[in-house]
Backbone as JSON, one array per atom type, in Angstrom:
{
  "sequence": "LYALDSDYSNPIVDLISIKGEVVNSIKLSSFDQGWHRENINSILNINPSNGIYFILLKPDKESRQTKKITILN",
  "N": [[58.62, 139.94, 184.33], [61.98, 140.72, 183.42], [65.23, 140.59, 181.7], [68.04, 142.51, 180.84], [70.95, 141.8, 178.73], [72.88, 144.02, 178.23], [72.79, 147.03, 177.47], [70.16, 148.1, 175.13], [68.96, 149.98, 172.78], [66.3, 149.85, 171.55], [63.95, 148.37, 173.15], [61.85, 145.92, 172.27], [58.33, 144.28, 172.93], [56.1, 141.41, 171.09], [52.93, 140.36, 171.15], [51.93, 137.89, 169.84], [49.83, 135.43, 167.86], [48.85, 131.67, 168.01], [48.19, 131.82, 165.02], [50.75, 133.05, 164.11], [50.26, 135.32, 163.61], [50.78, 139.19, 164.3], [49.32, 140.54, 166.89], [49.51, 142.58, 168.7], [51.71, 145.11, 169.61], [54.56, 146.23, 171.87], [56.77, 149.01, 172.93], [59.38, 148.66, 175.33], [59.94, 149.93, 178.07], [62.58, 150.3, 179.98], [65.37, 150.71, 178.95], [68.33, 149.45, 179.79], [71.35, 147.66, 180.98], [70.09, 144.84, 182.45], [68.01, 143.5, 185.23], [64.79, 143.88, 185.09], [60.82, 145.06, 185.69], [57.76, 144.89, 183.91], [54.61, 145.77, 183.09], [52.42, 143.6, 181.28], [50.27, 144.22, 181.06], [49.79, 146.73, 179.37], [50.15, 145.35, 176.95], [47.65, 143.59, 176.81], [45.9, 145.19, 176.48], [44.24, 145.0, 174.2], [42.47, 143.62, 174.24], [42.43, 140.3, 173.82], [41.32, 137.39, 171.96], [40.51, 134.13, 173.81], [42.84, 131.58, 173.65], [45.83, 130.55, 172.99], [48.8, 131.99, 172.94], [51.9, 133.34, 171.6], [54.11, 135.59, 173.87], [57.2, 137.65, 172.49], [60.02, 138.84, 173.45], [62.13, 141.12, 172.35], [64.92, 142.46, 171.97], [66.98, 143.13, 170.46], [67.47, 143.36, 166.82], [69.36, 140.67, 166.29], [68.37, 139.27, 168.91], [66.01, 137.32, 170.99], [63.51, 136.21, 172.36], [61.27, 133.64, 173.23], [57.86, 133.42, 175.37], [55.32, 130.9, 175.81], [51.99, 131.35, 176.23], [48.86, 131.26, 177.7], [45.74, 132.32, 177.08], [42.77, 133.3, 178.83], [39.22, 134.76, 178.82]],
  "CA": [[60.42, 139.99, 184.72], [63.1, 140.19, 182.24], [66.69, 140.53, 182.05], [68.96, 142.75, 179.35], [72.16, 141.63, 179.25], [73.3, 144.88, 178.03], [72.05, 148.48, 177.09], [70.1, 148.71, 173.87], [68.54, 151.61, 172.11], [64.54, 149.52, 171.29], [63.74, 146.66, 173.14], [60.21, 145.45, 172.15], [57.8, 142.88, 173.16], [55.55, 141.51, 170.26], [52.02, 139.31, 171.5], [51.55, 136.7, 168.73], [48.89, 134.56, 167.99], [49.0, 130.56, 167.36], [48.3, 131.5, 163.74], [51.53, 133.19, 164.15], [49.9, 136.79, 163.75], [51.35, 139.62, 165.66], [47.97, 141.14, 167.75], [49.69, 143.84, 169.28], [53.16, 145.44, 170.01], [54.53, 147.37, 173.09], [57.87, 149.58, 173.58], [59.52, 148.2, 176.44], [60.89, 151.43, 179.38], [64.09, 150.03, 180.3], [66.98, 149.51, 178.08], [69.61, 149.48, 180.3], [71.52, 146.27, 180.76], [70.24, 144.17, 184.47], [66.22, 143.01, 185.1], [63.52, 144.62, 184.6], [59.45, 144.77, 185.6], [57.18, 145.76, 183.04], [53.48, 145.17, 183.63], [51.96, 144.06, 180.1], [48.29, 144.91, 180.59], [49.69, 147.35, 178.09], [50.03, 144.33, 175.63], [47.05, 142.88, 176.54], [44.68, 146.17, 176.49], [43.2, 145.41, 173.06], [41.78, 142.3, 175.09], [42.94, 139.26, 172.68], [39.94, 136.19, 172.1], [40.72, 133.3, 174.44], [43.89, 130.77, 173.66], [47.04, 130.38, 173.32], [50.02, 132.81, 172.03], [53.77, 133.65, 172.65], [55.05, 136.36, 174.13], [58.15, 137.32, 172.09], [61.34, 139.84, 173.89], [63.41, 141.21, 170.92], [65.56, 144.14, 172.65], [67.25, 144.04, 169.26], [67.62, 143.04, 165.6], [69.55, 139.68, 166.58], [68.18, 138.43, 169.86], [64.98, 137.07, 170.55], [62.88, 134.74, 173.8], [59.79, 133.69, 173.6], [57.43, 132.11, 175.95], [53.9, 130.58, 175.44], [51.27, 131.97, 177.44], [46.88, 131.28, 177.42], [44.65, 134.2, 177.33], [41.85, 133.14, 179.25], [38.75, 135.77, 179.68]],
  "C": [[61.32, 139.91, 183.34], [64.29, 140.71, 182.21], [67.42, 141.26, 180.77], [70.19, 142.77, 180.03], [73.23, 142.81, 178.58], [72.53, 145.92, 177.52], [71.52, 148.14, 175.35], [68.87, 149.93, 173.56], [66.57, 151.19, 172.13], [64.33, 148.0, 171.53], [62.0, 146.99, 173.13], [59.42, 144.14, 172.28], [56.42, 142.77, 172.25], [54.19, 140.28, 171.04], [51.79, 138.56, 170.09], [51.18, 135.26, 168.84], [49.26, 133.01, 167.69], [49.11, 130.74, 166.05], [49.95, 132.47, 163.31], [51.76, 135.12, 163.34], [50.31, 137.63, 164.77], [50.22, 140.29, 166.05], [48.8, 141.96, 168.24], [51.67, 144.38, 169.31], [53.41, 146.58, 171.16], [56.5, 147.85, 172.88], [58.35, 149.76, 174.47], [60.28, 149.96, 177.35], [61.6, 151.12, 179.64], [64.69, 149.71, 179.19], [67.82, 149.93, 178.41], [69.65, 148.24, 181.11], [71.18, 146.02, 182.65], [68.88, 144.25, 183.98], [65.95, 144.62, 185.8], [62.13, 144.23, 185.08], [59.09, 145.47, 184.22], [56.18, 144.64, 183.21], [52.63, 144.86, 181.92], [51.01, 143.75, 180.15], [48.5, 145.93, 179.45], [49.48, 147.01, 176.86], [48.65, 143.31, 175.62], [45.83, 144.04, 176.61], [43.5, 145.71, 175.04], [42.57, 144.02, 173.0], [40.98, 141.31, 173.87], [41.11, 137.91, 173.33], [40.94, 135.2, 172.95], [41.65, 132.45, 173.57], [45.14, 130.78, 173.24], [47.59, 131.37, 172.23], [51.38, 133.15, 172.43], [53.91, 135.15, 172.71], [56.44, 136.63, 173.11], [59.0, 139.15, 172.75], [61.72, 139.76, 172.49], [63.78, 142.96, 171.42], [66.45, 144.43, 171.73], [67.03, 142.95, 167.91], [68.16, 140.97, 165.7], [68.94, 139.01, 167.55], [66.76, 138.1, 170.09], [64.76, 136.28, 172.24], [61.64, 134.87, 173.21], [58.96, 132.64, 174.59], [55.74, 132.28, 176.13], [53.6, 131.31, 176.49], [49.86, 131.21, 177.07], [46.44, 132.04, 178.03], [43.52, 133.1, 177.69], [40.37, 134.29, 179.34], [37.83, 135.12, 180.27]]
}
């Protein structure tokens, strides 16, 4: 679940390892202002190793929001 405060042309979500490496990246399907729900299974389809990762939402080149997640397989 995420919110966009205005319309964006290319919002992206990155899965980043604790080492700072981008493990996977997906382009979001919703670009319009408002609340949206996105299934993150598509970013996890590479079956990453157990560990701590960061989900980085980049709606544009200037804005970012990061959340920490733990993956246990």
